[in-house]
mmCIF file of C-alpha atoms in Angstrom:
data_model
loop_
_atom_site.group_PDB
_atom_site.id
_atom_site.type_symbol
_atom_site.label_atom_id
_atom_site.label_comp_id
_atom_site.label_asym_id
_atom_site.label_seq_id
_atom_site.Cartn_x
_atom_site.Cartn_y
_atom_site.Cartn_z
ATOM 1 C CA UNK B 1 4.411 21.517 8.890
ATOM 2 C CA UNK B 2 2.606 17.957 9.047
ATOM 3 C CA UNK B 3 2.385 16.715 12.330
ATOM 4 C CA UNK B 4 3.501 13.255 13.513
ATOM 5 C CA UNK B 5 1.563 10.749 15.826
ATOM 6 C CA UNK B 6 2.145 7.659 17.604
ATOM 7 C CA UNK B 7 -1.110 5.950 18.343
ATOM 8 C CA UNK B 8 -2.405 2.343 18.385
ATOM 9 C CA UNK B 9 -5.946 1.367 17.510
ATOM 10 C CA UNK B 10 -8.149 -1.960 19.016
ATOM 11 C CA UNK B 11 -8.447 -5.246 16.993
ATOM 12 C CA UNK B 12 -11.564 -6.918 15.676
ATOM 13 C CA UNK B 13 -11.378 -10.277 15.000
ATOM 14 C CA UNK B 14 -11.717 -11.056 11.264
ATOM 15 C CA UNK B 15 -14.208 -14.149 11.593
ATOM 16 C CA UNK B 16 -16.832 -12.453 14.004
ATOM 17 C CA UNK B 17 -15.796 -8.623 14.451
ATOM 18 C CA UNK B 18 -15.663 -8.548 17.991
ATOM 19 C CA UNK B 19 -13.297 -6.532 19.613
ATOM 20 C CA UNK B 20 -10.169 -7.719 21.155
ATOM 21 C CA UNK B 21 -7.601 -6.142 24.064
ATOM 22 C CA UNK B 22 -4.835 -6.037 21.385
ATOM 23 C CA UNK B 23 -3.988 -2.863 19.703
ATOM 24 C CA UNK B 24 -2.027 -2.345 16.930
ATOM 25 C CA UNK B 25 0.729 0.529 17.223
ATOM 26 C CA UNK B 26 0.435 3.224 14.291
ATOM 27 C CA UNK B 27 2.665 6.074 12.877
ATOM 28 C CA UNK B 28 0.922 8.694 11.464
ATOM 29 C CA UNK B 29 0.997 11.980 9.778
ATOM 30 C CA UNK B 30 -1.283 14.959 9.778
ATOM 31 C CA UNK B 31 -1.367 17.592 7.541
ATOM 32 C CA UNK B 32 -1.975 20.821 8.441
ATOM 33 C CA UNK B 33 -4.969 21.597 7.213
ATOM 34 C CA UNK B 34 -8.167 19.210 7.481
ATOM 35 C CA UNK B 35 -7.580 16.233 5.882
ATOM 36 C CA UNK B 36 -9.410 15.500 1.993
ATOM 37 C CA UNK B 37 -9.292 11.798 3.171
ATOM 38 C CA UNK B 38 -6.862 8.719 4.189
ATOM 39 C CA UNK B 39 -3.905 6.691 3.333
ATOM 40 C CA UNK B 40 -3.116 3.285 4.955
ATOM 41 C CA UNK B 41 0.675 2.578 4.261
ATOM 42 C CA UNK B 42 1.563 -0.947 4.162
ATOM 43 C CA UNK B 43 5.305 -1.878 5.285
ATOM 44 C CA UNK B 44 7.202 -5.034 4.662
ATOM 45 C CA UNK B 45 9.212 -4.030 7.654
ATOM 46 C CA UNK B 46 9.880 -3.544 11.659
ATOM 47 C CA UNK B 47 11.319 0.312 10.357
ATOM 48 C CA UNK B 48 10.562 2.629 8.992
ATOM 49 C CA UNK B 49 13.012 3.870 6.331
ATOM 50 C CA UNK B 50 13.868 6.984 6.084
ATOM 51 C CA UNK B 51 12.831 7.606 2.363
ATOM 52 C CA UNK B 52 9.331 5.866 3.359
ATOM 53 C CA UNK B 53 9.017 8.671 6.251
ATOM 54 C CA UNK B 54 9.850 11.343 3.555
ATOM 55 C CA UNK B 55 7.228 9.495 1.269
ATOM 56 C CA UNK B 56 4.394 9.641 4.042
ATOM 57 C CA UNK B 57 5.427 13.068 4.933
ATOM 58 C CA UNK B 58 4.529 14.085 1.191
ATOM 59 C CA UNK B 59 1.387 12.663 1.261
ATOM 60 C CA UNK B 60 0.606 14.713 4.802
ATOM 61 C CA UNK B 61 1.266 17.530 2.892
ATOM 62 C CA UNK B 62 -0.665 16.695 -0.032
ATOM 63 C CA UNK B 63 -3.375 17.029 2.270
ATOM 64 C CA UNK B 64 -3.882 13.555 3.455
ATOM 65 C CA UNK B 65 -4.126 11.588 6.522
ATOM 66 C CA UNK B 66 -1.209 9.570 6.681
ATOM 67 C CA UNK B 67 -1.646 5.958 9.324
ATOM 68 C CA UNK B 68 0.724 2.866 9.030
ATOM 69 C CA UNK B 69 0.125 0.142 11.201
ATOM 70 C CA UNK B 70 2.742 -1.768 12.346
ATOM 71 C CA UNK B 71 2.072 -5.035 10.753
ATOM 72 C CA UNK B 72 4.599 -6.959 12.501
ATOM 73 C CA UNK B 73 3.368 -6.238 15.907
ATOM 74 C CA UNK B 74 2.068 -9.902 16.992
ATOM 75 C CA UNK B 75 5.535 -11.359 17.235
ATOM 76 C CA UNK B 76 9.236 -11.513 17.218
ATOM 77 C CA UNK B 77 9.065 -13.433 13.595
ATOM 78 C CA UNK B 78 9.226 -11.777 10.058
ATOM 79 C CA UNK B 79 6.583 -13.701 9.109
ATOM 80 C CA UNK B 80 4.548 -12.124 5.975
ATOM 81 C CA UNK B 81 1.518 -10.389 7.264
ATOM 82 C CA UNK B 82 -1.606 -11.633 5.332
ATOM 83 C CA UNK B 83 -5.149 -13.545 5.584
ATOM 84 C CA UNK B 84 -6.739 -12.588 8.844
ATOM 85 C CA UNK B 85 -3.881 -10.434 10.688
ATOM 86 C CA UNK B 86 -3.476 -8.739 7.490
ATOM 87 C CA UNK B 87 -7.061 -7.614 7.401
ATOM 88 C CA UNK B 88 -7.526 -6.777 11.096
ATOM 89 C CA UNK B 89 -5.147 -4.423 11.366
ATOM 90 C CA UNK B 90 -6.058 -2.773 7.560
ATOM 91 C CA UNK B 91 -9.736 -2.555 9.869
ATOM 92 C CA UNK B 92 -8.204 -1.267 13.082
ATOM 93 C CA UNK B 93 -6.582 1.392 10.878
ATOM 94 C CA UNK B 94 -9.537 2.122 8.670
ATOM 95 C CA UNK B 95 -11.330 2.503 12.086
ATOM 96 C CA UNK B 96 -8.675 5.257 13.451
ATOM 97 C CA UNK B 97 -9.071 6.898 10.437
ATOM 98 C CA UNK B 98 -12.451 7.392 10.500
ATOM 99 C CA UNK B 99 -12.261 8.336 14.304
ATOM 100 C CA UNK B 100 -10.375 11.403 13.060
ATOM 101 C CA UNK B 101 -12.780 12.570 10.683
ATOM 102 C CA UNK B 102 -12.176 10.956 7.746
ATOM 103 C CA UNK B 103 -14.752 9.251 5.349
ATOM 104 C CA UNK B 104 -14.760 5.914 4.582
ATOM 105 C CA UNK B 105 -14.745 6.312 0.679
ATOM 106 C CA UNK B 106 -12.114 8.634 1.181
ATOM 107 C CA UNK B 107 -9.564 6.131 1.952
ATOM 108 C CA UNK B 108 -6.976 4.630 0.084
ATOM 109 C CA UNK B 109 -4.405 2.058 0.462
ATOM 110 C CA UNK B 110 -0.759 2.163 -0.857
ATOM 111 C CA UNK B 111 2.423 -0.639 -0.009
ATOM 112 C CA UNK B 112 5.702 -1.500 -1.142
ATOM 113 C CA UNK B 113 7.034 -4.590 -2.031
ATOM 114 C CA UNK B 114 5.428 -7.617 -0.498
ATOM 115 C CA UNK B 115 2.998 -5.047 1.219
ATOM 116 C CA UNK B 116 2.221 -3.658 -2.227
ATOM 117 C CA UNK B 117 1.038 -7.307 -3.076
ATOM 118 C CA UNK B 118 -0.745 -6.794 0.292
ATOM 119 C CA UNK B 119 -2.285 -3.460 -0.296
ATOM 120 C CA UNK B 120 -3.757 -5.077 -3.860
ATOM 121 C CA UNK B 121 -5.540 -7.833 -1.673
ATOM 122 C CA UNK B 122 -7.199 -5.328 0.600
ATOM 123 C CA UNK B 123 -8.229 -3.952 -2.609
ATOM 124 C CA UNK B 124 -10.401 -7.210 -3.696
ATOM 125 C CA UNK B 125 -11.271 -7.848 -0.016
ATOM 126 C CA UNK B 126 -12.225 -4.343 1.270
ATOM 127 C CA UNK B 127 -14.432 -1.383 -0.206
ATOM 128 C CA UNK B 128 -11.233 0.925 0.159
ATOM 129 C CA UNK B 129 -11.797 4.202 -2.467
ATOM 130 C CA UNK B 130 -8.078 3.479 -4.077
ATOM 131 C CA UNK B 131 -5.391 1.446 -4.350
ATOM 132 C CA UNK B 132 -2.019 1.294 -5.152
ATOM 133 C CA UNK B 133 1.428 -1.149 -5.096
ATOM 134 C CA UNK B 134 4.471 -1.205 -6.155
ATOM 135 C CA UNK B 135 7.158 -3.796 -7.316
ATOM 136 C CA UNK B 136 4.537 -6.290 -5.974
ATOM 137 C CA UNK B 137 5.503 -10.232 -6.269
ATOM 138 C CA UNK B 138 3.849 -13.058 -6.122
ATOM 139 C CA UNK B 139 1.827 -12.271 -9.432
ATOM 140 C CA UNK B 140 1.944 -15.982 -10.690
ATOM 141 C CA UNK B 141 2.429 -17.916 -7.424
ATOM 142 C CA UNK B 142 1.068 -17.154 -3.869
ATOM 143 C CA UNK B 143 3.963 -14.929 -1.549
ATOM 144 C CA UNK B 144 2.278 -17.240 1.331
ATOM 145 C CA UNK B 145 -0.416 -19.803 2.469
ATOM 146 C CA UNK B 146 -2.443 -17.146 3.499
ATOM 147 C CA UNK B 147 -2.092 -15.369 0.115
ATOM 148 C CA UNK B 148 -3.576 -15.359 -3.305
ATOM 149 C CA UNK B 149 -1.378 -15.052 -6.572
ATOM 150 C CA UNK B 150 -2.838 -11.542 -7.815
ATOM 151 C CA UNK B 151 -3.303 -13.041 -11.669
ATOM 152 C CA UNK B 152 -6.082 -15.054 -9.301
ATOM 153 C CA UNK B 153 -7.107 -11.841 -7.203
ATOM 154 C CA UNK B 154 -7.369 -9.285 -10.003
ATOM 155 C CA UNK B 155 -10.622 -9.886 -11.107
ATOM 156 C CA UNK B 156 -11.989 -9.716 -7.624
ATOM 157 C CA UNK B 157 -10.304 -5.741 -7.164
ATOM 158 C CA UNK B 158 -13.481 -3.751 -5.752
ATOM 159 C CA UNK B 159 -11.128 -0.288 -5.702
ATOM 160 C CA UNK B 160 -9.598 1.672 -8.624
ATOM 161 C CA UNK B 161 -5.764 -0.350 -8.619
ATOM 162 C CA UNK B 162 -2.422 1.360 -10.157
ATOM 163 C CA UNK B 163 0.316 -1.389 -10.240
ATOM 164 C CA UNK B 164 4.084 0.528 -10.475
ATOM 165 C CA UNK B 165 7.134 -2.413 -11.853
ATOM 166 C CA UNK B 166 10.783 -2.230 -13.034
ATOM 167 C CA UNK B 167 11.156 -4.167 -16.096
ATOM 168 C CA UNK B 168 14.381 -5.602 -14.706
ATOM 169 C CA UNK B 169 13.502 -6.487 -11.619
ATOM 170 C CA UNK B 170 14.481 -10.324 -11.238
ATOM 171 C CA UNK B 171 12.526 -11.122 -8.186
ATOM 172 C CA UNK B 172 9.298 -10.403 -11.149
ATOM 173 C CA UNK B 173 9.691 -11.647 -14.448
ATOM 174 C CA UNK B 174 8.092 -9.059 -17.213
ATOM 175 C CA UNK B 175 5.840 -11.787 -18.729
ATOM 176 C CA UNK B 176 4.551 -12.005 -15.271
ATOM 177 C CA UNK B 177 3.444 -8.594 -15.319
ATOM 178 C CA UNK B 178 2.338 -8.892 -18.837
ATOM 179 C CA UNK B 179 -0.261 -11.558 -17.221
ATOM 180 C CA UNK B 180 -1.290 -9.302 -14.496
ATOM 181 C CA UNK B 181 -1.975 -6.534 -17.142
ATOM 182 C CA UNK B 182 -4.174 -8.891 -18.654
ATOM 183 C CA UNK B 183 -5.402 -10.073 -15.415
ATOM 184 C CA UNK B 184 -6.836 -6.529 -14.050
ATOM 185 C CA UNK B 185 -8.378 -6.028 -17.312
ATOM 186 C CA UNK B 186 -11.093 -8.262 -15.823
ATOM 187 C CA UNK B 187 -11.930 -6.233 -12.898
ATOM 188 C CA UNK B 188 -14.584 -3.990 -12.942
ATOM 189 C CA UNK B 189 -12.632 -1.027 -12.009
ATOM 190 C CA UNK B 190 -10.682 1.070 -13.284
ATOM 191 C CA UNK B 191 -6.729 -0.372 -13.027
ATOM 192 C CA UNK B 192 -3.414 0.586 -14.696
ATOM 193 C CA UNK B 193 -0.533 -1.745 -14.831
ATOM 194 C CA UNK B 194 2.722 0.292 -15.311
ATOM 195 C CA UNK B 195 6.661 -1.179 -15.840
ATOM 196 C CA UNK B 196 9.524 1.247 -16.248
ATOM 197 C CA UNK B 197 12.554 0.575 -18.123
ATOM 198 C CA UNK B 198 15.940 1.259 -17.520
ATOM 199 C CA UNK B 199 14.666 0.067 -13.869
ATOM 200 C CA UNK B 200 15.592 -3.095 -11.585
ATOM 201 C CA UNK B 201 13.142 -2.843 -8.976
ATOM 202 C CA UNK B 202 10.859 -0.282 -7.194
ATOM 203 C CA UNK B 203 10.070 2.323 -9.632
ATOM 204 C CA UNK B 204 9.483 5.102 -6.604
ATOM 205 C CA UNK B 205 13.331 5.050 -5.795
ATOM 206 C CA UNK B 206 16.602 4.750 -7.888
ATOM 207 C CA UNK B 207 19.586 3.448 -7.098
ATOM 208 C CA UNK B 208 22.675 5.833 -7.149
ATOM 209 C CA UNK B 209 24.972 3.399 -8.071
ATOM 210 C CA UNK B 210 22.629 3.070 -11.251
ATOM 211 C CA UNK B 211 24.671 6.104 -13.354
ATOM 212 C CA UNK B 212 21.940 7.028 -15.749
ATOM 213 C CA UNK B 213 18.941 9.458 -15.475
ATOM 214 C CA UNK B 214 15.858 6.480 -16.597
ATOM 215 C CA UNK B 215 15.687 5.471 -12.918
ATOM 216 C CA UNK B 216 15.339 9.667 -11.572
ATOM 217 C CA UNK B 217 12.909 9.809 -14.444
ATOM 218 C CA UNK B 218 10.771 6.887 -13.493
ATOM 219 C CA UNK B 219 10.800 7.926 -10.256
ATOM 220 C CA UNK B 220 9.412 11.185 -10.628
ATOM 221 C CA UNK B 221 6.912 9.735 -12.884
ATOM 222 C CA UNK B 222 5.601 7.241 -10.674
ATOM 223 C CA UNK B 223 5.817 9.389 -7.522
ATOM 224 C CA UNK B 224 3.213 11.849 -9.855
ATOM 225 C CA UNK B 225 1.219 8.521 -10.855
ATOM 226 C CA UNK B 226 0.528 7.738 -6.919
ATOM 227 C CA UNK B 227 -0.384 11.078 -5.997
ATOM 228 C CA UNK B 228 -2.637 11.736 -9.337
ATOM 229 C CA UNK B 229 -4.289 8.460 -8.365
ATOM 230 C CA UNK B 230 -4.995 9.555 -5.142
ATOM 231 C CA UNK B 231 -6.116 12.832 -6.409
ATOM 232 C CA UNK B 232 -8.724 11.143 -8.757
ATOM 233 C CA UNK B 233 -10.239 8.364 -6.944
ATOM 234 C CA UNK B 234 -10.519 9.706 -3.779
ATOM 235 C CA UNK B 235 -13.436 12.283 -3.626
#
């Protein structure tokens, strides 16, 4: 049985690294065994879903230490959470993870969404040991001011990167995806850019109104993509 923990962890400020009374709250996971290493799980979202607290739950039990920060802790707003919040409390995570054991190059990064554009900016920011995202926008043009389009962050990923897409996901065109493919080639680690057909959007859950078996398909692949990213990168 994994074990589940509500913690919080200080703040360092991002422009000097001096600690700060704020905290930001976590949900985590523990497996039950020592932990082989970390995951930070990025959220676009006050909740939690249920099928992300199965996801994290799997990961526990793959034998990792599972920590989510609550990104949207600073205020009542839905603001996107990037530039310096973003990377404080990816830190402040990193920080509890390590407090529990864990080493530092044995921590990876995963998010969904807008946090999966998120997670691949950590990535070219931070020396995490992997990285993943999924059905992450804002490939061509910046999700925010405090953003970077990823076809201009890709070359700067300093983490092995798997990018997960649904070819017919509107909110992401596929010839933007086809220019982040060619993007990542650039970096100099290893990355893998991968869309699924029969898909409109995040390729780690299918819709049941959907009727066909492409989207359970993809989603078993990808699910086995994430974990046998993890698997390799992190050692």
């Amino acid at each position: 049985m994994t074990a589940s923990i509500e913690d919080s962890a200080p703040l360092r400020r991002a422009d000097d690294g001096t600690e700060s009374d704020e905290r930001v709250p976590l949900t985590a996971f523990r497996p039950d065994s020592n932990p082989r290493g970390g995951i930070v799980v990025l959220h676009e979202s006050r909740e939690f879903s249920p099928a992300l607290v199965e996801f994290m739950k799997a990961l526990a039990t793959d034998g990792w230490l599972v920590a989510a920060p609550h990104l949207f802790h600073r205020a009542a707003s839905d603001d996107e959470v990037f530039g310096d919040a973003l990377f404080e409390d990816f830190d402040a995570t990193v920080a509890w993870l390590t407090g529990q054991g864990v080493y530092a190059d044995a921590i990876g990064v995963i998010g969904f969404d807008d946090a999966g554009t998120a997670a691949a900016l950590v990535a070219t920011d931070r020396p995490v040991g992997a990285a993943v995202s999924v059905a992450a926008p804002g490939i061509v043009e910046p999700l925010s001011a405090d953003a970077r389009a990823l076809v201009e962050a890709a070359p700067s990923l300093q983490a092995p990167w798997l990018g997960l897409y649904g070819q017919g996901d509107e909110r992401i065109p596929a010839d933007h995806v086809d220019r982040l493919r060619d993007a990542v080639a650039a970096a100099p680690v290893a990355t893998l850019v991968v869309s699924y057909d029969g898909l409109d959007h995040r390729p780690d859950e299918v819709s049941p109104e959907s009727g066909t078996t492409a989207g359970e398909d993809a989603v078993v692949d990808a699910q086995r993509r994430i974990f046998d990213w993890f698997d390799s990168h992190l050692r």
